[in-house]
Amino acid sequence: MKTIEKLQDKYGINDDKILGKWGYALFGFAAELTDEQLYYLEEENIISYIEVNRRFQLGI
């Protein structure tokens, strides 16, 4: 979790924008990011994958 906190500090991601943190089976976090924060996180070599969260609705 210290790595996530370091990334938060480095890129100015406030705690109120963090939606979840994982540190056991999966290591990562979910957050509401600005375009600039997303751009710089994509350049981090310790991050292997970024997925955009999308809302969807299933129809009947």
Short mmCIF file of C-alpha atoms in Angstrom, two decimals:
data_model
loop_
_atom_site.label_atom_id
_atom_site.label_comp_id
_atom_site.label_asym_id
_atom_site.label_seq_id
_atom_site.Cartn_x
_atom_site.Cartn_y
_atom_site.Cartn_z
CA MET A 1 0.00 0.00 0.00
CA LYS A 2 2.97 2.31 0.46
CA THR A 3 3.56 2.28 -3.29
CA ILE A 4 0.00 3.47 -3.91
CA GLU A 5 0.46 6.26 -1.37
CA LYS A 6 3.71 7.29 -3.09
CA LEU A 7 1.91 7.44 -6.45
CA GLN A 8 -0.89 9.46 -4.87
CA ASP A 9 1.63 11.97 -3.51
CA LYS A 10 3.66 12.10 -6.73
CA TYR A 11 0.64 12.79 -8.96
CA GLY A 12 -1.61 14.67 -6.55
CA ILE A 13 -4.35 12.04 -6.30
CA ASN A 14 -6.44 13.05 -3.29
CA ASP A 15 -7.88 10.42 -0.94
CA ASP A 16 -11.41 11.48 -1.87
CA LYS A 17 -10.71 10.38 -5.47
CA ILE A 18 -9.58 6.87 -4.46
CA LEU A 19 -12.40 4.38 -5.00
CA GLY A 20 -10.58 1.30 -3.72
CA LYS A 21 -7.16 -0.18 -2.92
CA TRP A 22 -6.02 -3.78 -3.23
CA GLY A 23 -2.86 -5.30 -1.80
CA TYR A 24 -3.30 -9.05 -1.47
CA ALA A 25 -4.29 -11.21 -4.45
CA LEU A 26 -4.16 -8.16 -6.70
CA PHE A 27 -2.07 -5.07 -6.16
CA GLY A 28 -3.56 -1.79 -7.30
CA PHE A 29 -6.16 0.87 -6.87
CA ALA A 30 -9.18 2.45 -8.49
CA ALA A 31 -9.47 6.22 -8.68
CA GLU A 32 -11.09 9.12 -10.45
CA LEU A 33 -8.18 10.66 -12.39
CA THR A 34 -7.61 13.72 -14.48
CA ASP A 35 -6.34 13.24 -18.03
CA GLU A 36 -2.92 14.48 -16.89
CA GLN A 37 -2.74 12.03 -13.96
CA LEU A 38 -3.73 9.17 -16.26
CA TYR A 39 -1.06 10.17 -18.80
CA TYR A 40 1.73 10.14 -16.22
CA LEU A 41 0.55 6.92 -14.55
CA GLU A 42 0.63 5.22 -17.96
CA GLU A 43 4.33 6.16 -18.15
CA GLU A 44 5.19 4.56 -14.76
CA ASN A 45 7.25 1.41 -15.23
CA ILE A 46 5.84 -0.20 -12.06
CA ILE A 47 2.31 -0.14 -13.51
CA SER A 48 1.62 -3.02 -15.85
CA TYR A 49 -2.03 -2.37 -16.71
CA ILE A 50 -4.57 0.45 -16.57
CA GLU A 51 -8.20 -0.17 -17.35
CA VAL A 52 -10.81 2.52 -17.88
CA ASN A 53 -13.85 1.90 -15.73
CA ARG A 54 -17.02 2.07 -17.77
CA ARG A 55 -20.66 1.92 -16.76
CA PHE A 56 -22.93 -0.31 -18.74
CA GLN A 57 -26.49 -1.53 -18.57
CA LEU A 58 -27.78 -4.96 -19.42
CA GLY A 59 -31.01 -5.01 -21.37
CA ILE A 60 -33.75 -7.59 -21.06
#
